[in-house]
């Protein structure tokens, strides 16, 4: 027999300790889940743990035992509550009956009386658990498949009798369908050997099944494509809270995450079929809302959407941002395309948008002698990885990284081209120092306008072209001055200076001495 959780509630510390010692000493399958000295603390414990039995004083300050019991039943309708109090409080018994309390014990409680009450409660809890187990076991693999097939019928026919018999206890209390899906299973396990991949899938299923069964969330059914169905056995707020906790537990304990879609509570087979449809619809919205979360009902605002009508101007702006290595502007354009006023709700819409967007980018880049698909190494112009993503956020993150990469590639390529061009310009100047070079003549040689070449040169070298040319000329003059066979006026003419006085003035301004003084200093 599995352990049965009991909670003890009494505002009198002595009575609470007496009760704790008696319960702990009984040879019964009881596990003390906790003690509380008021109703508020007791409710908090009930929200944190699955409680089967509550022994509570009926007269407590702030929140009476009756008030506590009503709220406890809201948390767990199946909890068994026994009140313990004195003779003078027996008038409360009528209220206890109204809220379906299991029993009422008068103080002082005899040990055998308390034992008999708890033994009967244990038998009752175990009987209910056995009924639930019997129901679950009755749902064989064949019947599970029949139930799943009925769930997936577009226009459901009548439910077979043995399936109806299984569902009836659940529907009597009210139940809902929760669909659990493992996130990113295909692409995150595709590189694993088949045996390891099967082990990951099996472990995820077993982990989820154990959590559902140990916390008595409801009936667990393994569906197809690593999806699991849970038919709720708990009250609605408690069920959703436990599903949220399951998501957190999986994230902390497993290599993968899960997303859960949940339908509305049902009390009839038609409503239950609709609850399954609602859970499917909620889970499909993962595409827009993201994974690793609980989704209860699709938003109407996400039900439709079409690829951006103003695609071309946005892509034009994005291309300019890519060329300018403006990562913020690239991101702004992507967000505008994928998260506009009407979000894209269908995968086909997103793929269509990506094809249109990349085709235009490729065409525009081709005019610049660049190839988008070669730069990004997209095989067959359509990366297969796009079809493995499960959410728009995943696709957007991937595209963002790739376009950032494209922008950096183009930037680095331009930088290399610029550096090569500057090196060629410098080499050309060095080779033609004995001609009267000007920015206009050099620009014409390289098929640029003087303004563009001057701007490019300053941007890459942080030096004006005229200063660079003058520096190279003076350096060349210094080399020639070291040849004692050459006259100073000959050097001036050879370096393009027609006026010897101007030549002397320029040389002194650059070196601090005249050409003659330069020769004397260097003993030439």
Coordinates of C-alpha atoms in Angstrom, one line a residue:
X1 CA 0.0 0.0 0.0
X2 CA 1.4 3.4 -1.0
X3 CA 1.9 6.0 1.7
X4 CA -1.2 8.2 2.5
X5 CA -0.5 11.9 3.2
X6 CA -2.1 13.4 6.3
X7 CA -2.2 17.0 7.5
X8 CA -2.8 18.1 11.1
X9 CA -4.4 21.5 11.9
X10 CA -4.9 22.9 15.4
X11 CA -4.2 26.3 16.9
X12 CA -3.4 24.8 20.3
X13 CA 0.3 23.7 20.3
X14 CA -0.2 21.0 23.0
X15 CA -3.2 19.4 21.2
X16 CA -1.3 19.6 17.9
X17 CA 1.7 17.8 19.4
X18 CA -0.6 15.2 21.0
X19 CA -2.2 14.5 17.7
X20 CA 1.1 14.3 15.9
X21 CA 2.5 11.7 18.4
X22 CA -0.6 9.5 18.2
X23 CA -0.7 9.5 14.4
X24 CA 3.0 8.8 14.1
X25 CA 2.6 5.9 16.5
X26 CA -0.1 4.1 14.7
X27 CA 0.7 1.1 12.5
X28 CA -1.0 2.6 9.4
X29 CA 0.4 3.6 6.0
X30 CA 0.3 7.3 6.9
X31 CA 2.9 9.9 6.1
X32 CA 2.8 13.1 8.0
X33 CA 2.8 15.8 5.3
X34 CA 2.9 18.6 7.9
X35 CA 1.3 20.4 10.8
X36 CA -0.3 23.9 10.8
X37 CA -1.5 26.2 13.7
X38 CA -4.0 28.0 11.5
X39 CA -6.1 27.6 8.4
X40 CA -3.9 29.9 6.2
X41 CA -0.8 27.9 6.8
X42 CA -2.7 24.6 6.2
X43 CA -4.0 25.9 2.9
X44 CA -0.5 26.8 1.8
X45 CA 0.7 23.2 2.6
X46 CA -2.2 21.8 0.6
X47 CA -1.2 23.9 -2.4
X48 CA 2.4 22.6 -2.1
X49 CA 1.6 18.9 -1.5
X50 CA -1.0 16.3 -2.4
X51 CA -2.9 15.8 0.8
X52 CA -5.2 12.8 1.3
X53 CA -6.5 13.3 4.8
X54 CA -6.9 16.3 7.1
X55 CA -7.4 16.2 10.8
X56 CA -8.5 19.7 11.9
X57 CA -9.8 21.5 15.0
X58 CA -13.1 23.1 14.2
X59 CA -12.8 26.2 16.3
X60 CA -9.7 28.3 15.3
X61 CA -9.1 32.1 15.4
X62 CA -9.3 34.2 12.2
X63 CA -10.3 31.3 10.0
X64 CA -12.6 28.6 11.4
X65 CA -12.2 24.9 10.6
X66 CA -15.4 25.1 8.5
X67 CA -14.0 28.0 6.4
X68 CA -10.7 26.2 6.0
X69 CA -12.5 23.0 5.0
X70 CA -14.4 24.8 2.2
X71 CA -11.2 26.3 0.7
X72 CA -9.4 22.9 1.1
X73 CA -12.1 21.2 -0.9
X74 CA -11.6 23.8 -3.6
X75 CA -7.9 22.9 -3.8
X76 CA -8.5 19.1 -3.7
X77 CA -12.2 17.9 -3.9
X78 CA -11.1 14.4 -3.0
X79 CA -9.4 15.3 0.3
X80 CA -11.0 13.5 3.4
X81 CA -11.5 15.9 6.3
X82 CA -12.2 14.9 9.9
X83 CA -13.0 17.6 12.5
X84 CA -11.8 17.2 16.2
X85 CA -13.4 19.5 18.8
X86 CA -15.0 19.7 22.2
X87 CA -18.7 19.1 23.3
X88 CA -19.5 22.7 23.3
X89 CA -18.7 23.0 19.6
X90 CA -21.0 20.1 18.5
X91 CA -23.4 22.6 16.9
X92 CA -20.7 22.8 14.2
X93 CA -21.5 19.3 13.2
X94 CA -24.4 20.4 11.0
X95 CA -22.0 22.7 9.1
X96 CA -19.5 19.9 8.8
X97 CA -22.2 17.6 7.2
X98 CA -23.0 20.3 4.7
X99 CA -19.5 20.4 3.4
X100 CA -19.2 16.6 3.2
X101 CA -16.7 16.2 6.1
X102 CA -15.8 12.6 6.5
X103 CA -16.1 12.5 10.3
X104 CA -16.3 14.3 13.6
X105 CA -14.4 13.3 16.8
X106 CA -15.1 14.8 20.2
X107 CA -12.3 15.6 22.6
X108 CA -10.8 13.9 24.5
X109 CA -10.3 11.5 21.7
X110 CA -9.5 7.9 22.7
X111 CA -6.6 6.3 20.9
X112 CA -8.7 3.4 19.6
X113 CA -11.3 5.8 18.3
X114 CA -8.7 7.8 16.5
X115 CA -7.1 4.7 15.2
X116 CA -10.4 3.2 13.9
X117 CA -11.2 6.5 12.1
X118 CA -7.8 6.7 10.4
X119 CA -7.9 3.0 9.5
X120 CA -11.3 3.5 7.8
X121 CA -9.9 6.6 6.0
X122 CA -6.8 4.7 4.8
X123 CA -9.1 2.0 3.4
X124 CA -11.3 4.6 1.7
X125 CA -8.3 6.4 0.1
X126 CA -6.8 3.1 -1.0
X127 CA -10.2 1.9 -2.4
X128 CA -10.4 5.1 -4.5
X129 CA -6.8 4.7 -5.7
X130 CA -7.5 1.1 -6.7
X131 CA -10.5 2.2 -8.6
X132 CA -8.4 4.8 -10.5
X133 CA -5.7 2.1 -11.1
X134 CA -8.3 -0.3 -12.4
X135 CA -9.7 2.3 -14.7
X136 CA -6.2 3.1 -16.0
X137 CA -5.4 -0.5 -16.4
X138 CA -8.7 -1.1 -18.2
X139 CA -7.5 1.4 -20.8
X140 CA -5.3 -1.1 -22.7
X141 CA -3.0 0.0 -25.5
X142 CA -5.8 -0.9 -27.9
X143 CA -8.3 1.2 -26.0
X144 CA -5.9 4.0 -25.8
X145 CA -5.5 3.9 -29.5
X146 CA -9.3 3.9 -30.0
X147 CA -9.6 6.9 -27.6
X148 CA -6.9 8.8 -29.4
X149 CA -8.5 8.0 -32.8
X150 CA -11.9 9.3 -31.4
X151 CA -10.2 12.4 -30.2
X152 CA -8.7 13.0 -33.7
X153 CA -12.0 12.5 -35.5
X154 CA -13.1 15.8 -37.1
X155 CA -16.8 14.9 -36.6
X156 CA -16.7 12.5 -33.6
X157 CA -19.1 9.6 -33.7
X158 CA -20.5 7.8 -30.6
X159 CA -18.0 6.7 -28.0
X160 CA -17.7 2.9 -27.6
X161 CA -19.2 1.6 -24.4
X162 CA -16.0 0.4 -22.8
X163 CA -14.4 3.8 -23.5
X164 CA -17.5 5.5 -22.2
X165 CA -17.2 3.4 -19.0
X166 CA -13.6 4.5 -18.6
X167 CA -14.4 8.2 -19.1
X168 CA -17.5 8.3 -16.9
X169 CA -15.8 8.7 -13.5
X170 CA -13.5 11.4 -14.9
X171 CA -16.4 13.3 -16.5
X172 CA -18.4 13.0 -13.3
X173 CA -15.8 15.1 -11.4
X174 CA -15.0 17.3 -14.4
X175 CA -11.9 16.7 -16.5
X176 CA -9.9 18.5 -19.2
X177 CA -7.4 17.4 -21.9
X178 CA -3.8 18.5 -21.6
X179 CA -1.4 17.8 -24.5
X180 CA 2.3 17.6 -23.7
X181 CA 4.8 18.0 -26.5
X182 CA 8.6 17.6 -26.3
X183 CA 10.3 20.7 -27.7
X184 CA 12.8 20.6 -30.6
X185 CA 13.1 16.8 -30.3
X186 CA 13.8 16.2 -34.0
X187 CA 16.7 18.6 -34.6
X188 CA 18.2 18.3 -31.1
X189 CA 18.5 14.5 -31.4
X190 CA 19.2 14.1 -35.1
X191 CA 23.0 13.8 -34.6
X192 CA 22.6 11.1 -31.9
X193 CA 23.0 7.4 -32.7
X194 CA 19.5 5.8 -33.1
X195 CA 19.9 3.9 -29.8
X196 CA 20.7 7.0 -27.9
X197 CA 17.9 8.9 -29.6
X198 CA 15.4 6.3 -28.6
X199 CA 16.7 6.4 -25.0
X200 CA 16.2 10.2 -24.9
X201 CA 12.6 9.8 -26.1
X202 CA 11.9 6.9 -23.7
X203 CA 13.4 8.7 -20.7
X204 CA 11.3 11.9 -21.4
X205 CA 8.2 9.8 -21.6
X206 CA 9.0 7.9 -18.4
X207 CA 9.9 11.1 -16.5
X208 CA 6.7 12.8 -17.5
X209 CA 4.6 9.7 -16.8
X210 CA 6.1 9.3 -13.3
X211 CA 5.4 12.9 -12.5
X212 CA 1.8 12.7 -13.6
X213 CA 1.2 9.4 -11.7
X214 CA 3.0 10.2 -8.5
X215 CA 1.2 13.5 -8.1
X216 CA -2.1 12.0 -9.2
X217 CA -2.7 14.6 -11.9
X218 CA -4.8 12.3 -14.0
X219 CA -4.7 9.6 -16.6
X220 CA -1.5 9.6 -18.8
X221 CA -1.6 8.3 -22.4
X222 CA 1.4 8.3 -24.7
X223 CA 0.2 9.6 -28.0
X224 CA 2.2 9.9 -31.3
X225 CA 5.2 11.9 -32.2
X226 CA 6.4 12.3 -28.6
X227 CA 3.2 13.8 -27.5
X228 CA 1.4 12.8 -24.3
X229 CA -2.3 13.2 -23.3
X230 CA -3.3 13.8 -19.7
X231 CA -6.9 13.6 -18.7
X232 CA -7.2 15.8 -15.6
X233 CA -8.2 14.3 -12.2
X234 CA -7.7 17.5 -10.2
X235 CA -9.7 20.7 -9.8
X236 CA -8.9 23.2 -12.5
X237 CA -6.6 25.7 -10.6
X238 CA -4.7 22.9 -9.0
X239 CA -4.3 21.1 -12.3
X240 CA -2.9 24.1 -14.2
X241 CA -0.6 24.9 -11.2
X242 CA 0.8 21.3 -11.3
X243 CA 1.3 21.5 -15.1
X244 CA 3.3 24.7 -14.7
X245 CA 5.4 22.9 -12.0
X246 CA 5.9 20.0 -14.4
X247 CA 7.3 22.3 -17.1
X248 CA 9.7 23.8 -14.6
X249 CA 10.7 20.4 -13.3
X250 CA 11.4 19.0 -16.8
X251 CA 13.5 22.1 -17.7
X252 CA 15.6 21.7 -14.5
X253 CA 16.0 17.9 -14.8
X254 CA 16.0 17.0 -18.4
X255 CA 18.1 17.9 -21.5
X256 CA 14.9 19.0 -23.4
X257 CA 11.9 21.1 -22.5
X258 CA 8.1 20.6 -22.9
X259 CA 5.2 22.8 -24.0
X260 CA 1.7 22.0 -22.8
X261 CA -1.6 23.0 -24.4
X262 CA -4.8 22.6 -22.3
X263 CA -8.5 22.6 -23.1
X264 CA -11.5 23.7 -21.1
X265 CA -13.0 21.4 -18.4
X266 CA -15.7 19.0 -19.6
X267 CA -18.5 17.0 -18.0
X268 CA -19.7 15.2 -21.2
X269 CA -18.1 13.3 -24.1
X270 CA -18.9 16.1 -26.6
X271 CA -17.3 18.7 -24.3
X272 CA -14.3 16.4 -23.8
X273 CA -13.8 16.0 -27.5
X274 CA -13.9 19.8 -27.8
X275 CA -11.4 20.1 -24.9
X276 CA -9.0 17.9 -26.9
X277 CA -9.4 20.2 -29.9
X278 CA -8.8 23.2 -27.7
X279 CA -5.6 21.7 -26.4
X280 CA -4.5 21.0 -29.9
X281 CA -5.2 24.6 -30.9
X282 CA -3.4 25.9 -27.8
X283 CA -0.4 23.8 -28.6
X284 CA -0.3 24.9 -32.2
X285 CA 0.1 28.5 -31.0
X286 CA 3.5 27.6 -29.7
X287 CA 4.6 28.6 -33.2
X288 CA 3.8 32.2 -32.2
X289 CA 4.0 32.4 -28.4
X290 CA 7.1 30.3 -27.9
X291 CA 7.9 27.0 -26.2
X292 CA 8.6 25.7 -22.7
X293 CA 5.3 27.1 -21.3
X294 CA 1.7 26.3 -20.6
X295 CA -0.8 27.6 -23.2
X296 CA -4.4 27.5 -22.2
X297 CA -6.3 29.1 -25.1
X298 CA -5.2 30.6 -28.4
X299 CA -5.5 34.3 -28.8
X300 CA -7.9 35.4 -31.4
X301 CA -5.4 38.0 -32.6
X302 CA -3.0 35.2 -33.6
X303 CA -5.5 33.4 -35.8
X304 CA -4.7 35.1 -39.0
X305 CA -1.9 36.9 -40.8
X306 CA -0.4 37.3 -44.2
X307 CA 3.2 38.0 -45.3
X308 CA 4.1 41.7 -45.1
X309 CA 2.6 43.6 -48.0
X310 CA 5.3 46.3 -47.7
X311 CA 8.1 43.8 -47.9
X312 CA 10.2 45.5 -50.6
X313 CA 10.8 48.8 -48.9
X314 CA 11.6 47.0 -45.6
X315 CA 14.0 44.6 -47.3
X316 CA 15.6 47.6 -49.1
X317 CA 16.2 49.2 -45.7
X318 CA 17.6 46.0 -44.3
X319 CA 20.0 45.6 -47.3
X320 CA 21.3 49.1 -46.7
X321 CA 21.7 48.2 -43.0
X322 CA 23.6 45.0 -43.9
X323 CA 25.9 46.9 -46.2
X324 CA 26.5 49.6 -43.5
X325 CA 27.1 46.9 -40.8
X326 CA 24.3 48.4 -38.8
X327 CA 23.2 45.4 -36.7
X328 CA 20.5 47.4 -34.8
X329 CA 18.8 48.4 -38.0
X330 CA 18.9 44.8 -39.3
X331 CA 17.2 43.6 -36.2
X332 CA 14.6 46.4 -36.5
X333 CA 13.8 45.4 -40.1
X334 CA 13.5 41.7 -39.1
X335 CA 11.1 42.5 -36.3
X336 CA 9.0 44.6 -38.6
X337 CA 8.8 41.8 -41.2
X338 CA 8.0 39.0 -38.7
X339 CA 6.2 40.7 -35.9
X340 CA 4.2 43.4 -37.6
X341 CA 0.7 44.5 -36.6
X342 CA -0.7 41.1 -37.8
X343 CA 1.6 38.3 -36.8
X344 CA 2.1 35.4 -39.2
X345 CA 0.2 32.5 -37.8
X346 CA 1.0 29.8 -40.4
X347 CA 4.4 28.2 -41.1
X348 CA 3.7 28.4 -44.8
X349 CA 3.3 32.2 -44.5
X350 CA 6.6 32.5 -42.7
X351 CA 8.4 30.3 -45.3
X352 CA 6.8 32.3 -48.1
X353 CA 8.0 35.5 -46.5
X354 CA 11.6 34.1 -46.1
X355 CA 11.7 33.0 -49.8
X356 CA 10.5 36.3 -51.0
X357 CA 12.8 38.2 -48.7
X358 CA 16.0 36.2 -49.5
X359 CA 15.2 36.2 -53.2
X360 CA 15.1 40.0 -53.3
X361 CA 18.2 40.3 -51.2
X362 CA 20.0 37.8 -53.5
X363 CA 18.9 39.8 -56.6
X364 CA 20.0 43.1 -55.1
X365 CA 23.4 41.7 -54.0
X366 CA 24.0 40.1 -57.4
X367 CA 24.0 43.6 -58.9
X368 CA 27.0 44.2 -56.6
X369 CA 28.7 41.0 -57.8
X370 CA 27.9 39.3 -54.5
X371 CA 26.0 36.0 -54.0
X372 CA 23.8 35.7 -50.9
X373 CA 23.6 31.9 -51.0
X374 CA 27.3 31.4 -51.4
X375 CA 28.2 33.9 -48.7
X376 CA 25.8 32.2 -46.2
X377 CA 26.5 28.7 -47.6
X378 CA 22.8 28.0 -48.2
X379 CA 22.6 24.8 -50.2
X380 CA 20.1 24.8 -53.0
X381 CA 19.1 28.3 -52.0
X382 CA 16.8 26.9 -49.3
X383 CA 18.3 25.9 -45.9
X384 CA 16.7 22.7 -44.6
X385 CA 17.2 23.8 -41.0
X386 CA 14.4 26.4 -41.3
X387 CA 11.8 23.6 -41.5
X388 CA 13.1 22.0 -38.2
X389 CA 12.3 25.1 -36.1
X390 CA 9.2 25.0 -34.0
X391 CA 8.5 28.6 -33.3
X392 CA 8.7 32.0 -35.2
X393 CA 11.1 33.1 -32.5
X394 CA 13.5 30.3 -33.3
X395 CA 13.4 31.2 -37.0
X396 CA 13.8 34.9 -36.3
X397 CA 16.8 34.2 -34.0
X398 CA 18.5 32.0 -36.7
X399 CA 17.9 34.6 -39.4
X400 CA 19.2 37.4 -37.2
X401 CA 22.4 35.5 -36.6
X402 CA 22.8 34.7 -40.3
X403 CA 22.1 38.3 -41.5
X404 CA 24.5 39.6 -38.8
X405 CA 27.1 37.2 -40.2
X406 CA 26.3 38.3 -43.8
X407 CA 26.8 42.0 -42.8
X408 CA 30.1 41.2 -41.1
X409 CA 31.3 39.1 -44.1
X410 CA 30.5 42.0 -46.5
X411 CA 32.1 44.5 -44.1
X412 CA 35.3 42.5 -43.8
X413 CA 35.3 41.9 -47.5
X414 CA 35.0 45.7 -48.2
X415 CA 37.7 46.4 -45.6
X416 CA 40.1 44.0 -47.4
X417 CA 39.2 45.6 -50.8
X418 CA 39.7 49.1 -49.4
X419 CA 43.1 48.1 -47.8
X420 CA 44.2 46.5 -51.1
X421 CA 43.1 49.7 -53.0
X422 CA 45.0 52.0 -50.6
X423 CA 48.1 49.8 -50.9
X424 CA 47.9 50.1 -54.7
X425 CA 47.4 53.9 -54.5
X426 CA 50.5 54.2 -52.2
X427 CA 52.5 52.0 -54.5
X428 CA 51.5 54.1 -57.5
X429 CA 52.5 57.3 -55.7
X430 CA 55.8 55.8 -54.6
X431 CA 56.5 54.8 -58.2
X432 CA 55.7 58.2 -59.6
X433 CA 57.2 60.6 -57.1
X434 CA 59.3 62.2 -59.8
X435 CA 56.2 63.3 -61.7
X436 CA 54.1 66.2 -60.5
X437 CA 51.3 64.0 -59.1
X438 CA 47.9 65.4 -58.0
X439 CA 44.9 63.9 -56.3
X440 CA 43.0 64.4 -59.5
X441 CA 45.5 62.5 -61.6
X442 CA 45.7 59.6 -59.1
X443 CA 41.9 59.4 -58.9
X444 CA 41.6 59.4 -62.7
X445 CA 44.1 56.5 -62.8
X446 CA 42.0 54.4 -60.5
X447 CA 38.6 55.5 -62.0
X448 CA 37.4 57.4 -59.0
X449 CA 36.3 60.9 -58.5
X450 CA 38.9 63.1 -56.6
X451 CA 36.3 63.7 -53.7
X452 CA 35.6 59.9 -53.2
X453 CA 39.3 59.0 -53.4
X454 CA 40.2 61.7 -51.0
X455 CA 37.5 60.7 -48.6
X456 CA 38.4 57.0 -48.8
X457 CA 42.1 57.7 -48.3
X458 CA 41.4 59.8 -45.2
X459 CA 39.0 57.2 -43.8
X460 CA 41.4 54.4 -44.2
X461 CA 44.7 56.1 -43.3
X462 CA 43.6 59.0 -41.1
X463 CA 45.7 61.2 -43.3
X464 CA 44.9 63.7 -46.1
X465 CA 46.1 62.5 -49.5
X466 CA 47.9 65.8 -50.0
X467 CA 49.8 65.3 -46.7
X468 CA 50.7 61.8 -47.7
X469 CA 52.0 62.9 -51.1
X470 CA 54.0 65.7 -49.6
X471 CA 55.5 63.4 -47.0
X472 CA 56.6 60.9 -49.6
X473 CA 58.1 63.6 -51.8
X474 CA 60.2 65.0 -49.0
X475 CA 61.4 61.5 -48.1
X476 CA 62.3 61.0 -51.7
X477 CA 64.2 64.3 -51.7
X478 CA 66.1 63.2 -48.6
X479 CA 67.2 60.0 -50.4
X480 CA 68.4 62.0 -53.4
X481 CA 70.2 64.5 -51.3
X482 CA 72.4 61.7 -50.0
X483 CA 73.8 61.3 -53.5
X484 CA 76.7 63.9 -53.6
X485 CA 76.9 63.8 -57.4
X486 CA 73.5 65.5 -57.7
X487 CA 73.0 69.3 -57.5
X488 CA 70.2 70.6 -55.3
X489 CA 68.5 72.4 -58.2
X490 CA 68.6 69.1 -60.2
X491 CA 66.9 67.3 -57.3
X492 CA 64.3 70.0 -57.1
X493 CA 63.5 69.7 -60.9
X494 CA 63.5 65.9 -60.7
X495 CA 60.9 65.9 -57.9
X496 CA 58.6 68.3 -59.8
X497 CA 59.6 71.6 -58.1
X498 CA 60.2 74.3 -60.8
X499 CA 60.9 77.1 -58.3
X500 CA 64.1 76.5 -56.2
X501 CA 63.1 79.0 -53.6
X502 CA 59.7 77.3 -53.1
X503 CA 61.5 74.0 -52.9
X504 CA 63.8 75.2 -50.2
X505 CA 60.9 76.7 -48.2
X506 CA 58.9 73.5 -48.4
X507 CA 61.8 71.3 -47.4
X508 CA 62.7 73.5 -44.4
X509 CA 59.1 73.6 -43.3
X510 CA 59.0 69.8 -43.3
X511 CA 62.5 69.1 -41.9
X512 CA 63.5 72.3 -40.0
X513 CA 66.5 72.8 -42.2
X514 CA 67.3 73.8 -45.8
X515 CA 68.6 71.2 -48.3
X516 CA 72.1 72.5 -47.9
X517 CA 71.9 72.4 -44.1
X518 CA 70.6 68.8 -44.4
X519 CA 73.7 67.8 -46.4
X520 CA 76.0 69.5 -43.9
X521 CA 74.3 67.7 -41.0
X522 CA 74.7 64.4 -42.7
X523 CA 78.2 65.3 -44.0
X524 CA 77.3 64.8 -47.6

